[in-house]
mmCIF file of C-alpha atoms in Angstrom:
data_model
loop_
_atom_site.group_PDB
_atom_site.id
_atom_site.type_symbol
_atom_site.label_atom_id
_atom_site.label_comp_id
_atom_site.label_asym_id
_atom_site.label_seq_id
_atom_site.Cartn_x
_atom_site.Cartn_y
_atom_site.Cartn_z
ATOM 1 C CA UNK A 23 0.245 -0.015 0.053
ATOM 2 C CA UNK A 24 1.049 3.463 -0.223
ATOM 3 C CA UNK A 25 1.106 5.971 2.381
ATOM 4 C CA UNK A 26 1.782 9.872 2.020
ATOM 5 C CA UNK A 27 3.577 11.680 5.043
ATOM 6 C CA UNK A 28 2.439 15.551 4.261
ATOM 7 C CA UNK A 29 5.101 17.524 3.669
ATOM 8 C CA UNK A 30 7.750 14.290 3.009
ATOM 9 C CA UNK A 31 6.290 12.734 0.293
ATOM 10 C CA UNK A 32 4.928 9.053 -0.556
ATOM 11 C CA UNK A 33 6.257 5.627 0.836
ATOM 12 C CA UNK A 34 5.186 2.029 -0.682
ATOM 13 C CA UNK A 35 4.876 -0.081 2.728
ATOM 14 C CA UNK A 36 4.034 -4.023 3.084
ATOM 15 C CA UNK A 37 0.466 -4.720 3.678
ATOM 16 C CA UNK A 38 2.048 -7.022 6.412
ATOM 17 C CA UNK A 39 2.803 -3.606 8.444
ATOM 18 C CA UNK A 40 -0.977 -2.506 8.510
ATOM 19 C CA UNK A 41 -1.901 -3.929 12.058
ATOM 20 C CA UNK A 42 1.476 -2.600 13.559
ATOM 21 C CA UNK A 43 0.661 0.861 12.045
ATOM 22 C CA UNK A 44 -2.974 0.553 13.141
ATOM 23 C CA UNK A 45 -2.099 0.190 16.143
ATOM 24 C CA UNK A 46 0.092 3.452 16.523
ATOM 25 C CA UNK A 47 -2.642 5.413 14.440
ATOM 26 C CA UNK A 48 -5.143 4.236 17.007
ATOM 27 C CA UNK A 49 -3.043 6.190 20.232
ATOM 28 C CA UNK A 50 -2.211 8.887 17.733
ATOM 29 C CA UNK A 51 -6.522 9.433 16.605
ATOM 30 C CA UNK A 52 -6.691 8.867 20.884
ATOM 31 C CA UNK A 53 -4.530 11.816 21.596
ATOM 32 C CA UNK A 54 -6.591 13.755 18.757
ATOM 33 C CA UNK A 55 -9.885 13.116 20.440
ATOM 34 C CA UNK A 56 -8.869 13.679 23.269
ATOM 35 C CA UNK A 57 -7.072 17.269 22.689
ATOM 36 C CA UNK A 58 -4.109 15.733 24.491
ATOM 37 C CA UNK A 59 -1.135 17.393 23.555
ATOM 38 C CA UNK A 60 1.340 15.580 25.364
ATOM 39 C CA UNK A 61 0.733 12.358 24.501
ATOM 40 C CA UNK A 62 -0.324 13.308 20.539
ATOM 41 C CA UNK A 63 3.803 14.720 19.623
ATOM 42 C CA UNK A 64 5.077 11.020 20.990
ATOM 43 C CA UNK A 65 2.186 8.921 18.999
ATOM 44 C CA UNK A 66 2.711 10.934 16.025
ATOM 45 C CA UNK A 67 6.698 10.546 15.708
ATOM 46 C CA UNK A 68 6.290 7.242 16.597
ATOM 47 C CA UNK A 69 3.665 6.429 13.534
ATOM 48 C CA UNK A 70 5.805 8.521 11.030
ATOM 49 C CA UNK A 71 9.119 6.919 12.303
ATOM 50 C CA UNK A 72 7.803 3.256 11.475
ATOM 51 C CA UNK A 73 6.455 4.444 8.114
ATOM 52 C CA UNK A 74 9.674 5.727 7.327
ATOM 53 C CA UNK A 75 11.593 3.018 8.635
ATOM 54 C CA UNK A 76 9.221 0.508 6.682
ATOM 55 C CA UNK A 77 8.410 2.205 3.610
ATOM 56 C CA UNK A 78 10.136 2.773 0.575
ATOM 57 C CA UNK A 79 9.947 5.923 -1.074
ATOM 58 C CA UNK A 80 8.139 6.217 -4.373
ATOM 59 C CA UNK A 81 10.016 7.560 -7.493
ATOM 60 C CA UNK A 82 9.363 11.725 -7.645
ATOM 61 C CA UNK A 83 7.535 11.060 -11.388
ATOM 62 C CA UNK A 84 5.205 8.205 -10.026
ATOM 63 C CA UNK A 85 1.466 9.619 -9.818
ATOM 64 C CA UNK A 86 -0.738 7.210 -7.627
ATOM 65 C CA UNK A 87 -2.747 8.167 -5.034
ATOM 66 C CA UNK A 88 -2.251 7.181 -1.405
ATOM 67 C CA UNK A 89 -4.414 4.380 0.914
ATOM 68 C CA UNK A 90 -3.528 6.425 3.905
ATOM 69 C CA UNK A 91 -2.005 9.849 4.399
ATOM 70 C CA UNK A 92 -0.299 11.128 7.572
ATOM 71 C CA UNK A 93 0.091 14.629 9.225
ATOM 72 C CA UNK A 94 3.038 16.169 8.885
ATOM 73 C CA UNK A 95 5.685 15.812 11.259
ATOM 74 C CA UNK A 96 5.631 19.278 13.200
ATOM 75 C CA UNK A 97 1.912 19.340 12.890
ATOM 76 C CA UNK A 98 -0.175 20.296 16.203
ATOM 77 C CA UNK A 99 -3.457 18.812 17.841
ATOM 78 C CA UNK A 100 -5.324 21.602 16.768
ATOM 79 C CA UNK A 101 -4.110 21.503 12.719
ATOM 80 C CA UNK A 102 -4.915 17.805 12.718
ATOM 81 C CA UNK A 103 -8.168 18.491 14.255
ATOM 82 C CA UNK A 104 -9.021 21.178 11.615
ATOM 83 C CA UNK A 105 -7.727 19.062 8.672
ATOM 84 C CA UNK A 106 -10.187 16.118 10.071
ATOM 85 C CA UNK A 107 -13.386 18.326 9.850
ATOM 86 C CA UNK A 108 -12.458 21.375 7.585
ATOM 87 C CA UNK A 109 -12.705 20.764 3.947
ATOM 88 C CA UNK A 110 -11.260 24.078 3.054
ATOM 89 C CA UNK A 111 -8.207 23.266 4.740
ATOM 90 C CA UNK A 112 -6.728 21.583 1.810
ATOM 91 C CA UNK A 113 -6.012 24.153 -0.938
ATOM 92 C CA UNK A 114 -6.720 23.243 -4.479
ATOM 93 C CA UNK B 10 -12.177 6.151 12.417
ATOM 94 C CA UNK B 11 -8.591 5.945 12.154
ATOM 95 C CA UNK B 12 -6.839 9.316 11.622
ATOM 96 C CA UNK B 13 -4.552 8.154 8.503
ATOM 97 C CA UNK B 14 -7.991 6.738 6.464
ATOM 98 C CA UNK B 15 -10.047 10.287 7.432
ATOM 99 C CA UNK B 16 -6.779 12.352 6.160
ATOM 100 C CA UNK B 17 -7.036 10.672 2.643
ATOM 101 C CA UNK B 18 -10.662 10.761 2.480
ATOM 102 C CA UNK B 19 -10.771 14.532 2.547
ATOM 103 C CA UNK B 20 -7.752 14.063 -0.094
ATOM 104 C CA UNK B 21 -9.905 11.946 -2.318
ATOM 105 C CA UNK B 22 -13.300 13.850 -2.012
ATOM 106 C CA UNK B 23 -11.440 16.896 -3.529
ATOM 107 C CA UNK B 24 -9.928 14.932 -6.203
ATOM 108 C CA UNK B 25 -13.694 13.339 -7.041
ATOM 109 C CA UNK B 26 -14.764 16.928 -6.777
ATOM 110 C CA UNK B 27 -12.287 18.298 -9.621
ATOM 111 C CA UNK B 28 -13.705 14.823 -11.904
ATOM 112 C CA UNK B 29 -16.947 15.484 -11.200
ATOM 113 C CA UNK B 30 -17.146 18.721 -12.513
ATOM 114 C CA UNK B 31 -15.946 18.303 -16.075
ATOM 115 C CA UNK B 32 -18.672 16.426 -18.236
ATOM 116 C CA UNK B 33 -16.447 14.808 -20.729
ATOM 117 C CA UNK B 34 -13.571 13.393 -18.219
ATOM 118 C CA UNK B 35 -11.005 13.901 -21.007
ATOM 119 C CA UNK B 36 -11.274 17.865 -20.455
ATOM 120 C CA UNK B 37 -10.374 17.016 -16.513
ATOM 121 C CA UNK B 38 -7.049 16.295 -18.079
ATOM 122 C CA UNK B 39 -6.352 19.065 -19.294
ATOM 123 C CA UNK B 40 -8.046 21.241 -16.421
ATOM 124 C CA UNK B 41 -6.198 19.438 -14.110
ATOM 125 C CA UNK B 42 -2.985 20.711 -15.782
ATOM 126 C CA UNK B 43 -3.564 23.677 -16.082
ATOM 127 C CA UNK B 44 -3.731 23.972 -12.499
ATOM 128 C CA UNK B 45 -0.537 21.753 -11.932
ATOM 129 C CA UNK B 46 1.292 25.003 -14.253
ATOM 130 C CA UNK B 47 0.203 27.359 -11.923
ATOM 131 C CA UNK B 48 0.830 25.449 -8.582
ATOM 132 C CA UNK B 49 4.316 24.938 -9.653
ATOM 133 C CA UNK B 50 4.241 28.480 -10.533
ATOM 134 C CA UNK B 51 3.061 29.242 -6.946
ATOM 135 C CA UNK B 52 5.688 27.023 -5.596
ATOM 136 C CA UNK B 53 8.873 28.536 -7.105
ATOM 137 C CA UNK B 54 7.138 31.819 -6.032
ATOM 138 C CA UNK B 55 6.840 30.566 -2.061
ATOM 139 C CA UNK B 56 10.803 29.214 -2.732
ATOM 140 C CA UNK B 57 11.624 32.488 -3.973
ATOM 141 C CA UNK B 58 10.113 34.232 -0.659
ATOM 142 C CA UNK B 59 11.529 32.585 1.763
ATOM 143 C CA UNK B 60 14.541 32.891 0.119
ATOM 144 C CA UNK B 61 14.459 36.601 0.108
ATOM 145 C CA UNK B 62 13.173 36.572 3.549
ATOM 146 C CA UNK B 63 16.110 34.486 5.457
ATOM 147 C CA UNK B 64 18.533 37.121 3.254
ATOM 148 C CA UNK B 65 16.824 39.697 5.160
ATOM 149 C CA UNK B 66 17.300 38.548 8.356
ATOM 150 C CA UNK B 67 21.278 37.718 7.650
ATOM 151 C CA UNK B 68 21.620 41.171 6.751
ATOM 152 C CA UNK B 69 20.130 41.860 10.130
ATOM 153 C CA UNK B 70 21.929 39.236 12.163
ATOM 154 C CA UNK B 71 25.038 40.794 10.943
ATOM 155 C CA UNK B 72 24.431 44.176 11.713
ATOM 156 C CA UNK B 73 23.002 43.226 15.156
ATOM 157 C CA UNK B 74 26.520 41.405 15.442
ATOM 158 C CA UNK B 75 28.290 44.290 14.841
ATOM 159 C CA UNK B 76 26.978 46.593 17.164
ATOM 160 C CA UNK B 77 27.808 44.189 19.699
ATOM 161 C CA UNK B 78 30.725 43.532 18.633
ATOM 162 C CA UNK B 79 31.287 47.755 19.192
ATOM 163 C CA UNK B 80 29.795 47.381 22.544
ATOM 164 C CA UNK B 81 32.100 44.543 23.539
ATOM 165 C CA UNK B 82 34.856 47.045 22.532
ATOM 166 C CA UNK B 83 33.766 49.898 24.383
ATOM 167 C CA UNK B 84 33.431 47.393 27.499
ATOM 168 C CA UNK B 85 36.771 46.841 27.295
ATOM 169 C CA UNK B 86 37.750 50.756 26.819
ATOM 170 C CA UNK B 87 35.862 51.717 29.823
ATOM 171 C CA UNK B 88 37.433 48.800 31.816
ATOM 172 C CA UNK B 89 40.756 49.890 30.931
ATOM 173 C CA UNK B 90 40.001 53.593 31.935
ATOM 174 C CA UNK B 91 38.573 52.175 35.401
ATOM 175 C CA UNK B 92 34.983 52.388 34.548
ATOM 176 C CA UNK B 93 33.459 49.564 35.553
ATOM 177 C CA UNK B 94 30.073 51.108 35.544
ATOM 178 C CA UNK B 95 29.779 51.983 32.238
ATOM 179 C CA UNK B 96 31.570 48.721 31.185
ATOM 180 C CA UNK B 97 28.634 46.942 32.895
ATOM 181 C CA UNK B 98 26.250 49.430 31.018
ATOM 182 C CA UNK B 99 27.995 47.936 27.635
ATOM 183 C CA UNK B 100 27.829 44.526 28.491
ATOM 184 C CA UNK B 101 24.385 44.864 29.992
ATOM 185 C CA UNK B 102 23.278 45.968 26.258
ATOM 186 C CA UNK B 103 25.496 43.187 24.264
ATOM 187 C CA UNK B 104 23.521 40.745 26.426
ATOM 188 C CA UNK B 105 19.917 42.382 25.187
ATOM 189 C CA UNK B 106 20.855 42.451 21.621
ATOM 190 C CA UNK B 107 22.130 38.759 22.152
ATOM 191 C CA UNK B 108 18.504 37.904 23.129
ATOM 192 C CA UNK B 109 17.500 39.563 19.631
ATOM 193 C CA UNK B 110 20.573 38.274 17.657
ATOM 194 C CA UNK B 111 18.865 34.196 19.074
ATOM 195 C CA UNK B 112 15.649 34.729 18.467
ATOM 196 C CA UNK B 113 16.861 35.750 14.797
ATOM 197 C CA UNK B 114 18.912 32.456 14.859
ATOM 198 C CA UNK B 115 15.613 30.494 15.494
ATOM 199 C CA UNK B 116 14.255 32.246 12.834
ATOM 200 C CA UNK B 117 16.689 31.706 10.435
ATOM 201 C CA UNK B 118 17.125 28.192 10.937
ATOM 202 C CA UNK B 119 13.452 27.460 10.776
ATOM 203 C CA UNK B 120 13.173 29.619 7.538
ATOM 204 C CA UNK B 121 16.143 28.097 6.082
ATOM 205 C CA UNK B 122 14.755 23.681 6.328
ATOM 206 C CA UNK B 123 11.603 25.338 4.963
ATOM 207 C CA UNK B 124 13.533 26.827 1.923
ATOM 208 C CA UNK B 125 15.126 23.234 1.624
ATOM 209 C CA UNK B 126 11.609 20.997 2.133
ATOM 210 C CA UNK B 127 10.126 23.651 -0.416
ATOM 211 C CA UNK B 128 12.782 22.874 -2.805
ATOM 212 C CA UNK B 129 12.385 19.106 -2.496
ATOM 213 C CA UNK B 130 8.530 19.512 -3.089
ATOM 214 C CA UNK B 131 8.427 21.862 -6.030
ATOM 215 C CA UNK B 132 11.111 19.166 -7.884
ATOM 216 C CA UNK B 133 9.046 16.410 -7.002
ATOM 217 C CA UNK B 134 6.090 18.218 -8.478
ATOM 218 C CA UNK B 135 8.094 18.975 -11.104
ATOM 219 C CA UNK B 136 8.511 15.570 -12.049
ATOM 220 C CA UNK B 137 4.857 14.635 -11.962
ATOM 221 C CA UNK B 138 3.552 17.234 -13.606
ATOM 222 C CA UNK B 139 5.616 16.150 -16.217
ATOM 223 C CA UNK B 140 4.755 12.508 -16.063
ATOM 224 C CA UNK B 141 1.413 13.556 -15.798
ATOM 225 C CA UNK B 142 1.518 15.804 -19.046
ATOM 226 C CA UNK B 143 2.726 12.549 -20.928
ATOM 227 C CA UNK B 144 0.213 10.368 -19.599
ATOM 228 C CA UNK B 145 -2.641 13.127 -20.270
ATOM 229 C CA UNK B 146 -1.086 12.561 -24.305
ATOM 230 C CA UNK B 147 -1.472 9.029 -24.114
ATOM 231 C CA UNK B 148 -4.785 8.416 -22.375
ATOM 232 C CA UNK B 149 -6.421 11.119 -24.891
ATOM 233 C CA UNK B 150 -4.830 9.539 -28.254
ATOM 234 C CA UNK B 151 -5.675 5.943 -27.093
ATOM 235 C CA UNK B 152 -8.923 5.724 -25.023
ATOM 236 C CA UNK B 153 -12.603 7.017 -25.993
ATOM 237 C CA UNK B 154 -13.954 9.247 -23.133
ATOM 238 C CA UNK B 155 -15.793 6.077 -21.445
ATOM 239 C CA UNK B 156 -12.465 3.619 -21.777
ATOM 240 C CA UNK B 157 -10.618 6.567 -20.366
ATOM 241 C CA UNK B 158 -12.596 7.290 -16.654
ATOM 242 C CA UNK B 159 -10.824 5.007 -14.557
ATOM 243 C CA UNK B 160 -7.060 5.858 -15.859
ATOM 244 C CA UNK B 161 -8.134 9.609 -15.787
ATOM 245 C CA UNK B 162 -9.615 8.849 -11.930
ATOM 246 C CA UNK B 163 -6.154 7.702 -10.825
ATOM 247 C CA UNK B 164 -3.530 10.167 -12.549
ATOM 248 C CA UNK B 165 -5.989 13.242 -11.197
ATOM 249 C CA UNK B 166 -6.365 11.581 -7.661
ATOM 250 C CA UNK B 167 -2.645 11.253 -7.694
ATOM 251 C CA UNK B 168 -1.576 14.509 -9.041
ATOM 252 C CA UNK B 169 -4.411 16.274 -6.900
ATOM 253 C CA UNK B 170 -3.169 14.388 -3.912
ATOM 254 C CA UNK B 171 0.220 15.753 -4.574
ATOM 255 C CA UNK B 172 -0.756 19.745 -5.435
ATOM 256 C CA UNK B 173 -2.931 19.773 -1.807
ATOM 257 C CA UNK B 174 0.228 18.682 0.135
ATOM 258 C CA UNK B 175 2.420 20.903 -1.798
ATOM 259 C CA UNK B 176 -0.236 23.827 -1.715
ATOM 260 C CA UNK B 177 -0.545 23.272 2.206
ATOM 261 C CA UNK B 178 3.444 23.591 2.341
ATOM 262 C CA UNK B 179 3.034 26.544 0.106
ATOM 263 C CA UNK B 180 0.381 28.290 2.024
ATOM 264 C CA UNK B 181 2.573 27.722 5.622
ATOM 265 C CA UNK B 182 5.467 29.355 4.084
ATOM 266 C CA UNK B 183 4.045 32.267 3.036
ATOM 267 C CA UNK B 184 1.954 32.671 6.356
ATOM 268 C CA UNK B 185 5.343 32.466 8.104
ATOM 269 C CA UNK B 186 7.210 34.665 5.538
ATOM 270 C CA UNK B 187 4.700 37.312 5.884
ATOM 271 C CA UNK B 188 4.941 36.967 10.026
ATOM 272 C CA UNK B 189 8.850 37.661 9.350
ATOM 273 C CA UNK B 190 8.370 40.491 6.947
ATOM 274 C CA UNK B 191 6.405 42.134 9.634
ATOM 275 C CA UNK B 192 9.038 41.705 12.773
ATOM 276 C CA UNK B 193 12.029 42.197 10.216
ATOM 277 C CA UNK B 194 10.404 45.633 9.238
ATOM 278 C CA UNK B 195 9.627 46.514 12.962
ATOM 279 C CA UNK B 196 13.312 45.969 13.521
ATOM 280 C CA UNK B 197 14.255 48.463 10.601
ATOM 281 C CA UNK B 198 12.121 50.917 11.594
ATOM 282 C CA UNK B 199 12.942 51.098 14.819
ATOM 283 C CA UNK B 200 16.789 51.271 13.755
ATOM 284 C CA UNK B 201 16.008 54.034 11.220
ATOM 285 C CA UNK B 202 13.994 56.066 13.669
ATOM 286 C CA UNK B 203 16.947 56.092 15.967
ATOM 287 C CA UNK B 204 14.934 54.243 19.006
ATOM 288 C CA UNK B 205 17.537 51.666 19.382
ATOM 289 C CA UNK B 206 20.410 54.331 18.875
ATOM 290 C CA UNK B 207 21.494 53.967 22.619
ATOM 291 C CA UNK B 208 21.107 50.195 22.786
ATOM 292 C CA UNK B 209 22.509 49.240 19.685
ATOM 293 C CA UNK B 210 25.997 52.086 20.302
ATOM 294 C CA UNK B 211 26.031 54.231 16.935
ATOM 295 C CA UNK B 212 28.164 57.374 17.296
ATOM 296 C CA UNK B 213 25.639 59.031 19.093
ATOM 297 C CA UNK B 214 25.311 56.594 22.113
ATOM 298 C CA UNK B 215 25.931 57.929 25.482
ATOM 299 C CA UNK B 216 28.545 55.333 26.284
ATOM 300 C CA UNK B 217 30.905 56.141 23.223
ATOM 301 C CA UNK B 218 30.434 59.927 24.384
ATOM 302 C CA UNK B 219 31.813 59.397 28.068
ATOM 303 C CA UNK B 220 34.812 57.204 26.729
ATOM 304 C CA UNK B 221 35.571 60.261 24.110
ATOM 305 C CA UNK B 222 35.175 62.424 27.223
ATOM 306 C CA UNK B 223 37.299 60.887 29.278
ATOM 307 C CA UNK B 224 39.866 59.977 26.574
ATOM 308 C CA UNK B 225 40.453 63.870 25.271
ATOM 309 C CA UNK B 226 39.593 65.507 28.811
ATOM 310 C CA UNK B 227 43.363 64.298 30.297
ATOM 311 C CA UNK B 228 45.167 64.841 27.004
ATOM 312 C CA UNK B 229 43.769 68.798 27.128
ATOM 313 C CA UNK B 230 45.037 69.333 30.494
ATOM 314 C CA UNK B 231 48.167 67.993 29.883
ATOM 315 C CA UNK B 232 48.513 70.072 26.526
ATOM 316 C CA UNK B 233 47.694 73.091 28.363
ATOM 317 C CA UNK B 234 50.433 72.484 31.261
ATOM 318 C CA UNK B 235 52.910 71.629 28.597
ATOM 319 C CA UNK B 236 52.152 75.107 26.949
ATOM 320 C CA UNK B 237 52.332 77.125 30.082
ATOM 321 C CA UNK B 238 55.578 75.550 30.886
ATOM 322 C CA UNK B 239 56.906 76.215 27.238
ATOM 323 C CA UNK B 240 55.403 80.006 28.158
ATOM 324 C CA UNK B 241 57.267 80.494 31.541
ATOM 325 C CA UNK B 242 60.341 78.717 30.395
ATOM 326 C CA UNK B 243 60.410 76.262 33.437
ATOM 327 C CA UNK B 244 60.816 72.618 32.611
ATOM 328 C CA UNK B 245 58.753 70.438 30.298
ATOM 329 C CA UNK B 246 56.287 68.812 32.231
ATOM 330 C CA UNK B 247 55.963 64.766 31.912
ATOM 331 C CA UNK B 248 53.123 64.571 29.496
ATOM 332 C CA UNK B 249 52.213 60.658 30.150
ATOM 333 C CA UNK B 250 52.639 58.559 32.348
ATOM 334 C CA UNK B 251 53.900 54.769 32.772
ATOM 335 C CA UNK B 252 55.369 52.746 29.506
ATOM 336 C CA UNK B 253 55.283 55.923 27.328
ATOM 337 C CA UNK B 254 56.630 58.162 29.912
ATOM 338 C CA UNK B 255 60.122 57.347 28.848
ATOM 339 C CA UNK B 256 59.529 57.906 25.091
ATOM 340 C CA UNK B 257 57.780 61.230 25.245
ATOM 341 C CA UNK B 258 60.240 62.482 27.674
ATOM 342 C CA UNK B 259 62.799 61.838 24.907
ATOM 343 C CA UNK B 260 60.616 63.208 22.272
ATOM 344 C CA UNK B 261 60.202 66.466 24.656
ATOM 345 C CA UNK B 262 64.080 66.959 24.989
ATOM 346 C CA UNK B 263 64.210 66.262 21.064
ATOM 347 C CA UNK B 264 61.895 69.057 21.073
ATOM 348 C CA UNK B 265 63.460 71.527 23.380
ATOM 349 C CA UNK B 266 66.658 71.117 21.668
ATOM 350 C CA UNK B 267 65.492 72.000 18.294
ATOM 351 C CA UNK B 268 65.638 75.552 18.303
ATOM 352 C CA UNK B 269 69.124 75.593 19.113
ATOM 353 C CA UNK B 270 69.993 73.469 16.561
ATOM 354 C CA UNK B 271 68.292 75.793 14.504
ATOM 355 C CA UNK B 272 70.552 78.642 15.760
ATOM 356 C CA UNK B 273 73.849 76.800 14.802
ATOM 357 C CA UNK B 274 72.804 76.369 11.339
#
């Protein structure tokens, strides 16, 4: 599957990594839902680090929609929340 | 639902809107390509803006560092003259400048990181736009409108996701650059208005004035004494004390003997 980290690009990740990434994503989701800034940072970092470690960067000239998209590394809770609710957040 | 899924669904919804807008899906290709070219221009402008902002910060940091060196020199001079109070004042101002410089340094590093990221993003987008242009021509030439549908969908969602990502990065960079321009402008204005003169040590600053007074004051006194001595014909007073004493002694003797040498010739 293809995973995009916003601001970094796309990575090809084996399907077998799905459950591991889902577990990390659940922790992130919990932090976002509870507005827990302290838990949010390590949760996001852990998830992004895992994607970078498991994935292979896609070539620049490949045009493929991603299966999963992750917030950029320095995003904060408020930003991720507005990303999930406001469609207008993404230009274009 | 998971964060990863929700974010990607929002991106897909955006792409689908673009696809739904056109009756003939092949028109979507041209429309999307136009948008891509516009986005490329925007990203390049973004990179240039960030670079300009970074250079301006660099200039400001340099001039603040110069002021700092000047204050440092003043502190040494004051201390050499036994004016610890003045030295303390100069060092205090130097420390205030340091806070400002550190703040600018942080901003500088952050801008530099943004510039690098945007440059990479711009190169990636350029590669994708070029790939899209070729796919677009192939799809148009080979497929009927109905057949082209799914291929166009893939290509357009893929590129629109990239544009969404890059678009956010450009937006952020522009916001940040605007903020920095405002702050840099405020510092420039302060400097131009003279409000920072005392702190930054321009020629009018008070520390320098006192140091100058201390340096010229004794010189004038000694000059007066020397002139008085010449007029009354008495012994020439020692102008300088300490290490310079011997040298000036010799010089004043030489000066005293000169009129005699002139008479002999």
